[in-house]
C-alpha atoms as a printed R data frame, in Angstrom:
    type eleno elety resid chain resno       x      y      z
1   ATOM     1    CA   MET     A     1   0.000  0.000  0.000
2   ATOM     2    CA   ASN     A     2   1.347  3.423 -0.926
3   ATOM     3    CA   GLN     A     3   1.964  5.790  1.945
4   ATOM     4    CA   SER     A     4  -0.696  8.458  2.269
5   ATOM     5    CA   LYS     A     5  -0.938 11.699  4.214
6   ATOM     6    CA   ILE     A     6  -4.174 11.666  6.174
7   ATOM     7    CA   LEU     A     7  -5.746 14.677  7.865
8   ATOM     8    CA   LEU     A     8  -8.001 13.768 10.794
9   ATOM     9    CA   ILE     A     9 -10.271 16.582 11.985
10  ATOM    10    CA   ASP     A    10 -11.933 16.774 15.396
11  ATOM    11    CA   GLY     A    11 -15.396 17.813 14.226
12  ATOM    12    CA   MET     A    12 -16.705 19.164 17.522
13  ATOM    13    CA   SER     A    13 -13.547 21.194 18.158
14  ATOM    14    CA   PHE     A    14 -13.865 22.841 14.757
15  ATOM    15    CA   LEU     A    15 -17.614 23.401 14.967
16  ATOM    16    CA   PHE     A    16 -17.698 24.898 18.469
17  ATOM    17    CA   ARG     A    17 -14.673 27.080 17.792
18  ATOM    18    CA   ALA     A    18 -16.267 28.333 14.579
19  ATOM    19    CA   PHE     A    19 -19.553 29.048 16.330
20  ATOM    20    CA   TYR     A    20 -18.120 31.007 19.246
21  ATOM    21    CA   ALA     A    21 -15.620 32.899 17.104
22  ATOM    22    CA   SER     A    22 -18.452 34.352 15.038
23  ATOM    23    CA   ALA     A    23 -20.993 34.593 17.875
24  ATOM    24    CA   TRP     A    24 -18.542 36.658 19.938
25  ATOM    25    CA   SER     A    25 -18.549 39.310 17.224
26  ATOM    26    CA   GLY     A    26 -22.316 39.070 16.803
27  ATOM    27    CA   GLY     A    27 -21.995 37.200 13.534
28  ATOM    28    CA   TYR     A    28 -24.949 34.828 13.671
29  ATOM    29    CA   ARG     A    29 -24.873 34.173  9.952
30  ATOM    30    CA   GLN     A    30 -28.259 33.084  8.560
31  ATOM    31    CA   THR     A    31 -29.753 32.243  5.206
32  ATOM    32    CA   SER     A    32 -32.646 34.251  3.805
33  ATOM    33    CA   ASP     A    33 -34.905 31.527  5.227
34  ATOM    34    CA   GLY     A    34 -33.525 32.099  8.726
35  ATOM    35    CA   ILE     A    35 -31.343 28.992  8.911
36  ATOM    36    CA   TYR     A    36 -28.318 29.539 11.140
37  ATOM    37    CA   THR     A    37 -25.070 28.783  9.310
38  ATOM    38    CA   ASN     A    38 -22.362 30.691 11.191
39  ATOM    39    CA   ALA     A    39 -20.766 27.566 12.704
40  ATOM    40    CA   VAL     A    40 -21.041 25.599  9.472
41  ATOM    41    CA   TYR     A    41 -19.519 28.433  7.475
42  ATOM    42    CA   GLY     A    42 -16.612 28.773  9.925
43  ATOM    43    CA   PHE     A    43 -16.121 25.008 10.061
44  ATOM    44    CA   THR     A    44 -15.961 24.806  6.275
45  ATOM    45    CA   LYS     A    45 -13.438 27.621  6.049
46  ATOM    46    CA   MET     A    46 -11.280 25.978  8.706
47  ATOM    47    CA   MET     A    47 -11.454 22.594  6.981
48  ATOM    48    CA   LEU     A    48 -10.324 24.168  3.703
49  ATOM    49    CA   ASP     A    49  -7.598 26.131  5.505
50  ATOM    50    CA   TYR     A    50  -6.136 22.985  7.066
51  ATOM    51    CA   ALA     A    51  -6.486 21.026  3.840
52  ATOM    52    CA   ASP     A    52  -4.508 23.777  2.083
53  ATOM    53    CA   LEU     A    53  -1.917 23.737  4.871
54  ATOM    54    CA   VAL     A    54  -1.471 19.975  5.200
55  ATOM    55    CA   ARG     A    55  -2.106 18.977  1.565
56  ATOM    56    CA   PRO     A    56  -3.527 15.575  2.544
57  ATOM    57    CA   THR     A    57  -4.275 12.706  0.222
58  ATOM    58    CA   HIS     A    58  -7.165 11.740  2.512
59  ATOM    59    CA   LEU     A    59  -9.397 13.555  5.013
60  ATOM    60    CA   VAL     A    60 -11.747 12.248  7.729
61  ATOM    61    CA   VAL     A    61 -13.857 14.030 10.352
62  ATOM    62    CA   GLY     A    62 -14.454 12.350 13.725
63  ATOM    63    CA   TRP     A    63 -17.532 13.213 15.792
64  ATOM    64    CA   ASP     A    64 -19.075 12.751 19.223
65  ATOM    65    CA   VAL     A    65 -22.381 10.982 18.654
66  ATOM    66    CA   ALA     A    66 -23.697 10.413 22.160
67  ATOM    67    CA   SER     A    67 -25.135 12.375 25.053
68  ATOM    68    CA   ARG     A    68 -22.941 12.760 28.130
69  ATOM    69    CA   GLU     A    69 -25.017 10.220 30.043
70  ATOM    70    CA   SER     A    70 -24.459  7.502 27.425
71  ATOM    71    CA   LEU     A    71 -20.695  7.946 27.138
72  ATOM    72    CA   VAL     A    72 -18.515  4.999 28.097
73  ATOM    73    CA   ARG     A    73 -16.554  7.247 30.467
74  ATOM    74    CA   SER     A    74 -19.757  8.353 32.223
75  ATOM    75    CA   GLN     A    75 -20.281  4.703 33.142
76  ATOM    76    CA   TRP     A    76 -16.858  4.680 34.764
77  ATOM    77    CA   TYR     A    77 -17.387  7.989 36.571
78  ATOM    78    CA   ASP     A    78 -20.779  9.618 36.956
79  ATOM    79    CA   GLY     A    79 -19.264 13.082 37.273
80  ATOM    80    CA   TYR     A    80 -17.498 12.967 33.902
81  ATOM    81    CA   LYS     A    81 -18.268 16.169 31.964
82  ATOM    82    CA   SER     A    82 -21.145 16.854 34.355
83  ATOM    83    CA   ASN     A    83 -20.497 20.588 34.108
84  ATOM    84    CA   ARG     A    84 -21.303 20.741 30.406
85  ATOM    85    CA   GLN     A    85 -24.115 23.088 29.469
86  ATOM    86    CA   ALA     A    86 -26.609 22.525 26.681
87  ATOM    87    CA   PRO     A    87 -25.345 24.018 23.391
88  ATOM    88    CA   PRO     A    88 -26.844 27.349 22.243
89  ATOM    89    CA   GLU     A    89 -30.106 26.928 20.344
90  ATOM    90    CA   GLU     A    90 -28.565 28.628 17.309
91  ATOM    91    CA   LEU     A    91 -25.930 25.889 17.148
92  ATOM    92    CA   VAL     A    92 -28.105 22.795 17.562
93  ATOM    93    CA   PRO     A    93 -29.490 22.644 13.973
94  ATOM    94    CA   GLN     A    94 -25.977 23.069 12.638
95  ATOM    95    CA   PHE     A    95 -24.810 19.687 13.991
96  ATOM    96    CA   ASP     A    96 -26.601 17.926 11.153
97  ATOM    97    CA   LEU     A    97 -26.106 20.699  8.639
98  ATOM    98    CA   VAL     A    98 -22.321 20.597  8.891
99  ATOM    99    CA   LYS     A    99 -22.349 16.899  8.036
100 ATOM   100    CA   GLU     A   100 -24.282 17.687  4.888
101 ATOM   101    CA   VAL     A   101 -21.441 19.983  3.897
102 ATOM   102    CA   THR     A   102 -18.712 17.423  4.606
103 ATOM   103    CA   GLU     A   103 -20.726 14.839  2.690
104 ATOM   104    CA   ALA     A   104 -20.847 17.243 -0.256
105 ATOM   105    CA   PHE     A   105 -17.028 17.136 -0.147
106 ATOM   106    CA   ALA     A   106 -17.239 13.307 -0.014
107 ATOM   107    CA   VAL     A   107 -15.510 13.437  3.383
108 ATOM   108    CA   PRO     A   108 -16.439 10.576  5.743
109 ATOM   109    CA   ASN     A   109 -18.122 11.537  9.038
110 ATOM   110    CA   LEU     A   110 -17.152  8.869 11.549
111 ATOM   111    CA   GLY     A   111 -18.529  8.319 15.033
112 ATOM   112    CA   CYS     A   112 -19.631  5.518 17.332
113 ATOM   113    CA   PRO     A   113 -22.254  5.576 20.123
114 ATOM   114    CA   GLY     A   114 -20.678  5.907 23.550
115 ATOM   115    CA   PHE     A   115 -17.383  7.258 22.288
116 ATOM   116    CA   GLU     A   116 -15.979 10.719 21.709
117 ATOM   117    CA   GLY     A   117 -14.328 12.308 18.714
118 ATOM   118    CA   ASP     A   118 -10.907 11.858 20.353
119 ATOM   119    CA   ASP     A   119 -11.491  8.116 20.476
120 ATOM   120    CA   ILE     A   120 -12.405  8.047 16.795
121 ATOM   121    CA   LEU     A   121  -9.248  9.950 15.855
122 ATOM   122    CA   GLY     A   122  -7.180  7.819 18.225
123 ATOM   123    CA   THR     A   123  -8.459  4.614 16.652
124 ATOM   124    CA   LEU     A   124  -7.863  5.886 13.129
125 ATOM   125    CA   SER     A   125  -4.383  7.194 13.898
126 ATOM   126    CA   GLU     A   126  -3.406  3.932 15.576
127 ATOM   127    CA   GLN     A   127  -4.597  1.770 12.689
128 ATOM   128    CA   LEU     A   128  -3.448  3.956  9.824
129 ATOM   129    CA   SER     A   129  -0.030  4.878 11.240
130 ATOM   130    CA   SER     A   130   0.661  1.169 11.792
131 ATOM   131    CA   GLU     A   131   0.137  0.747  8.056
132 ATOM   132    CA   GLY     A   132   2.844  3.316  7.354
133 ATOM   133    CA   HIS     A   133   0.682  6.344  6.622
134 ATOM   134    CA   GLN     A   134   1.505  9.827  7.849
135 ATOM   135    CA   ILE     A   135  -1.213 11.250 10.108
136 ATOM   136    CA   VAL     A   136  -1.964 14.873 10.985
137 ATOM   137    CA   ILE     A   137  -4.611 15.491 13.660
138 ATOM   138    CA   ALA     A   138  -6.274 18.912 13.897
139 ATOM   139    CA   THR     A   139  -8.066 19.480 17.193
140 ATOM   140    CA   GLY     A   140  -8.517 21.888 20.071
141 ATOM   141    CA   ASP     A   141  -7.947 19.185 22.694
142 ATOM   142    CA   TYR     A   142  -4.546 18.841 24.331
143 ATOM   143    CA   ASP     A   143  -5.457 15.261 25.321
144 ATOM   144    CA   SER     A   144  -4.633 14.342 21.718
145 ATOM   145    CA   LEU     A   145  -0.944 14.936 22.442
146 ATOM   146    CA   GLN     A   146  -0.863 11.373 23.805
147 ATOM   147    CA   LEU     A   147  -1.319 10.230 20.184
148 ATOM   148    CA   VAL     A   148   1.860 11.929 18.937
149 ATOM   149    CA   SER     A   149   4.453  9.637 17.387
150 ATOM   150    CA   GLU     A   150   6.961  9.647 14.535
151 ATOM   151    CA   GLN     A   151   4.009  8.941 12.222
152 ATOM   152    CA   VAL     A   152   1.417 11.126 13.969
153 ATOM   153    CA   SER     A   153   1.622 14.895 14.475
154 ATOM   154    CA   VAL     A   154  -1.007 17.047 16.194
155 ATOM   155    CA   LYS     A   155  -2.065 20.601 15.456
156 ATOM   156    CA   ILE     A   156  -3.761 22.263 18.441
157 ATOM   157    CA   LEU     A   157  -6.158 25.018 17.390
158 ATOM   158    CA   LYS     A   158  -5.545 28.450 18.847
159 ATOM   159    CA   ASN     A   159  -7.381 31.747 18.542
160 ATOM   160    CA   GLY     A   160  -7.006 33.869 15.451
161 ATOM   161    CA   GLY     A   161  -6.695 30.932 13.085
162 ATOM   162    CA   LYS     A   162  -3.333 29.903 14.564
163 ATOM   163    CA   HIS     A   163  -2.233 26.530 15.876
164 ATOM   164    CA   GLU     A   164   0.548 24.788 17.783
165 ATOM   165    CA   HIS     A   165   2.222 21.938 15.900
166 ATOM   166    CA   TYR     A   166   3.390 18.957 17.949
167 ATOM   167    CA   THR     A   167   5.762 16.136 17.102
168 ATOM   168    CA   PRO     A   168   7.587 13.984 19.672
169 ATOM   169    CA   GLN     A   169  10.491 16.422 19.491
170 ATOM   170    CA   SER     A   170   8.445 19.625 19.912
171 ATOM   171    CA   LEU     A   171   6.322 18.066 22.675
172 ATOM   172    CA   LEU     A   172   9.485 17.363 24.660
173 ATOM   173    CA   ALA     A   173  10.910 20.800 23.912
174 ATOM   174    CA   VAL     A   174   7.742 22.750 24.760
175 ATOM   175    CA   ARG     A   175   6.181 20.687 27.552
176 ATOM   176    CA   GLY     A   176   9.082 18.623 28.813
177 ATOM   177    CA   ILE     A   177   7.308 15.293 28.424
178 ATOM   178    CA   VAL     A   178   7.013 12.442 25.923
179 ATOM   179    CA   PRO     A   179   3.634 11.297 24.485
180 ATOM   180    CA   GLU     A   180   3.432  8.347 26.894
181 ATOM   181    CA   GLN     A   181   3.514 10.756 29.844
182 ATOM   182    CA   VAL     A   182   0.653 13.024 28.703
183 ATOM   183    CA   VAL     A   183  -2.046 10.886 30.342
184 ATOM   184    CA   ASP     A   184  -0.148 10.437 33.617
185 ATOM   185    CA   VAL     A   185   0.330 14.197 33.985
186 ATOM   186    CA   LYS     A   186  -3.411 14.655 33.416
187 ATOM   187    CA   ALA     A   187  -4.147 11.885 35.935
188 ATOM   188    CA   LEU     A   188  -2.381 13.876 38.634
189 ATOM   189    CA   MET     A   189  -3.498 17.414 37.770
190 ATOM   190    CA   GLY     A   190  -7.039 16.533 36.683
191 ATOM   191    CA   ASP     A   191  -9.071 18.587 34.219
192 ATOM   192    CA   THR     A   192 -11.839 20.908 35.376
193 ATOM   193    CA   SER     A   193 -13.241 21.257 31.840
194 ATOM   194    CA   ASP     A   194 -14.024 17.510 31.714
195 ATOM   195    CA   CYS     A   195 -14.544 17.095 35.481
196 ATOM   196    CA   ILE     A   196 -11.615 14.690 35.745
197 ATOM   197    CA   PRO     A   197 -10.746 14.854 39.466
198 ATOM   198    CA   GLY     A   198  -6.998 14.163 39.547
199 ATOM   199    CA   CYS     A   199  -5.219 14.646 42.868
200 ATOM   200    CA   PRO     A   200  -6.383 17.711 44.808
201 ATOM   201    CA   GLY     A   201  -3.634 20.251 45.320
202 ATOM   202    CA   ILE     A   202  -1.496 19.105 42.387
203 ATOM   203    CA   GLY     A   203  -1.302 21.420 39.396
204 ATOM   204    CA   GLU     A   204   0.303 21.041 35.997
205 ATOM   205    CA   LYS     A   205   3.780 22.128 37.090
206 ATOM   206    CA   THR     A   206   3.963 19.686 40.000
207 ATOM   207    CA   ALA     A   207   2.351 16.888 38.006
208 ATOM   208    CA   THR     A   208   4.873 17.318 35.207
209 ATOM   209    CA   LYS     A   209   7.770 17.379 37.679
210 ATOM   210    CA   LEU     A   210   6.612 14.180 39.386
211 ATOM   211    CA   ILE     A   211   6.112 12.287 36.141
212 ATOM   212    CA   THR     A   212   9.355 13.411 34.524
213 ATOM   213    CA   GLU     A   213  11.277 12.498 37.671
214 ATOM   214    CA   HIS     A   214   9.695  9.056 38.043
215 ATOM   215    CA   GLY     A   215   8.909  8.243 34.414
216 ATOM   216    CA   ASN     A   216   5.291  7.228 34.861
217 ATOM   217    CA   LEU     A   217   2.469  6.923 37.387
218 ATOM   218    CA   ASP     A   218   3.239  3.337 38.412
219 ATOM   219    CA   SER     A   219   6.870  4.200 39.131
220 ATOM   220    CA   LEU     A   220   5.768  7.218 41.159
221 ATOM   221    CA   TYR     A   221   3.469  5.118 43.326
222 ATOM   222    CA   GLY     A   222   6.143  2.466 43.629
223 ATOM   223    CA   ASN     A   223   8.562  4.998 45.052
224 ATOM   224    CA   LEU     A   224   6.474  7.291 47.260
225 ATOM   225    CA   THR     A   225   9.205  7.269 49.880
226 ATOM   226    CA   ALA     A   226  11.113  9.649 47.578
227 ATOM   227    CA   CYS     A   227   8.354 12.235 47.984
228 ATOM   228    CA   THR     A   228   7.951 14.675 50.849
229 ATOM   229    CA   PRO     A   229   5.710 13.406 53.668
230 ATOM   230    CA   LYS     A   230   3.006 15.893 52.679
231 ATOM   231    CA   MET     A   231   3.086 14.863 49.001
232 ATOM   232    CA   ARG     A   232   3.216 11.180 49.894
233 ATOM   233    CA   SER     A   233   0.163 11.526 52.119
234 ATOM   234    CA   LYS     A   234  -1.730 13.363 49.406
235 ATOM   235    CA   LEU     A   235  -0.914 10.796 46.729
236 ATOM   236    CA   GLU     A   236  -1.728  7.847 49.002
237 ATOM   237    CA   GLU     A   237  -5.059  9.327 50.045
238 ATOM   238    CA   HIS     A   238  -6.199  9.921 46.471
239 ATOM   239    CA   ARG     A   239  -4.596  6.913 44.774
240 ATOM   240    CA   ASP     A   240  -7.853  5.406 43.492
241 ATOM   241    CA   GLN     A   241  -9.013  8.773 42.211
242 ATOM   242    CA   VAL     A   242  -5.729  9.344 40.388
243 ATOM   243    CA   TYR     A   243  -5.890  5.980 38.632
244 ATOM   244    CA   LEU     A   244  -9.520  6.599 37.714
245 ATOM   245    CA   SER     A   245  -8.431  9.925 36.235
246 ATOM   246    CA   GLN     A   246  -5.751  8.117 34.237
247 ATOM   247    CA   LYS     A   247  -8.430  5.831 32.789
248 ATOM   248    CA   LEU     A   248 -10.739  8.730 31.970
249 ATOM   249    CA   ALA     A   249  -7.961 10.694 30.258
250 ATOM   250    CA   THR     A   250  -6.742  7.814 28.116
251 ATOM   251    CA   ILE     A   251  -7.955  8.006 24.511
252 ATOM   252    CA   ILE     A   252  -9.531  4.736 23.431
253 ATOM   253    CA   ARG     A   253  -7.829  3.366 20.331
254 ATOM   254    CA   ASP     A   254  -9.945  0.342 19.450
255 ATOM   255    CA   VAL     A   255 -13.380  1.849 18.779
256 ATOM   256    CA   PRO     A   256 -15.446 -0.441 16.502
257 ATOM   257    CA   ILE     A   257 -15.747  1.821 13.457
258 ATOM   258    CA   GLU     A   258 -16.055  0.808  9.837
259 ATOM   259    CA   TYR     A   259 -14.391  2.769  7.068
260 ATOM   260    CA   THR     A   260 -12.283  2.396  3.963
261 ATOM   261    CA   LEU     A   261  -9.300  4.560  3.211
262 ATOM   262    CA   GLU     A   262 -10.389  4.921 -0.393
263 ATOM   263    CA   ALA     A   263 -13.650  6.553  0.717
264 ATOM   264    CA   ALA     A   264 -11.616  9.207  2.533
265 ATOM   265    CA   ARG     A   265  -9.627 10.360 -0.497
266 ATOM   266    CA   TRP     A   266  -9.497 14.161 -0.570
267 ATOM   267    CA   GLU     A   267 -11.159 14.576 -3.938
268 ATOM   268    CA   TYR     A   268 -14.474 16.262 -4.487
269 ATOM   269    CA   ASP     A   269 -16.861 17.318 -7.211
270 ATOM   270    CA   SER     A   270 -16.737 21.109 -7.321
271 ATOM   271    CA   ALA     A   271 -20.221 21.303 -8.800
272 ATOM   272    CA   VAL     A   272 -21.723 19.340 -5.892
273 ATOM   273    CA   VAL     A   273 -19.913 21.478 -3.330
274 ATOM   274    CA   LYS     A   274 -20.880 24.744 -5.040
275 ATOM   275    CA   GLU     A   275 -24.516 23.661 -5.119
276 ATOM   276    CA   LYS     A   276 -24.437 23.094 -1.348
277 ATOM   277    CA   PHE     A   277 -22.666 26.425 -0.825
278 ATOM   278    CA   GLU     A   278 -25.303 28.221 -2.865
279 ATOM   279    CA   GLN     A   279 -28.064 26.492 -0.916
280 ATOM   280    CA   LEU     A   280 -26.513 27.790  2.303
281 ATOM   281    CA   GLU     A   281 -25.795 31.224  0.787
282 ATOM   282    CA   PHE     A   282 -22.125 31.053  1.689
283 ATOM   283    CA   GLY     A   283 -21.091 33.790 -0.705
284 ATOM   284    CA   ARG     A   284 -18.321 34.155 -3.227
285 ATOM   285    CA   SER     A   285 -15.289 34.006 -0.923
286 ATOM   286    CA   LEU     A   286 -15.779 30.308 -0.206
287 ATOM   287    CA   VAL     A   287 -17.213 29.404 -3.603
288 ATOM   288    CA   THR     A   288 -14.033 30.591 -5.354
289 ATOM   289    CA   ARG     A   289 -11.931 28.267 -3.140
290 ATOM   290    CA   VAL     A   290 -13.490 25.071 -4.453
291 ATOM   291    CA   GLY     A   291 -12.784 25.577 -8.133
C-alpha cells in the first residue's frame, strides 16, 4: 500500500470554535430563510484552511455521537463532563447541517455511540499509522498529544486561526514530556473542563515534575518514599481517584468503526460542493476556493 498523508479533523472542536468565534462578534450568519449557518460556514473555512496547509491525500472528520449520560466514560465515573451546558439553540441545527457539507465534499463523518471524537481519531491514527501512513490530527484538545508519534503529528487550534504543531520532538521541547507521559500528567493534575478529578492540590507544574522524575504513574506510586511526607500523604489518600483519572484521560484506540481509506480520499466534485454552498448562501469568498 502506498503511503498516504491523512488529515483527521476533530469535528466538535472545529464546529464549536467556529460558532463562538463568530458569535462573539455578533456574527450569527443566517440564510434568507432564517437557517443559522455561522458555525457551518466557519467550520468549512477551517477545513479548507487545514487542507490547504497539510495537503492531505485523505481527510476524515471524527464526531461525538452520544449524550454525556451515554458515554462509556460516564459509566466509569458519573461526574465525567457533568459541568457541560446545553449548546446554544442557534448551534443545535448546525450539527446535522455541517455533516451535509462534509458529505458534499465526499468526506467521511465517523462516530460511534458511547465514544468521543478523540477516540475516533485515536483509533484511526493507531490503525493507519501502523500501516505506514503519515497522520496529521487537527483538534482543540490537548489530550490528543498522547497520540503523537513519529508517524502522527497534532495541530492544536488556537485563537485567530493559529495553531501549535506537535511532534515527539516539539512536545518534549515545549512541555518537557514524551507522548506516553501526557495521560499520567493529566491523571495527577485533573481537568476541570471535563470534570476529571486528579489529585487535589497538584497542578500542571507539580504533576509534570513528578512524572518526569519518576517516568510514569506506576513508578511514582512504587517509590512514594522519595516524595515529601506531605506529598506522599496526598498521593496515598487519592490513589484510586488518580488511577480513575488516568483511565478517563486515556484516549480509546480500538473503537469499533467501519471505514475504507479509499472513501476518505481528498477529492471532491466542485459542482456538488458549489450547489451546497449556494443552498446555504455562503457567498463568493468560499465558492471561489473550491474551483
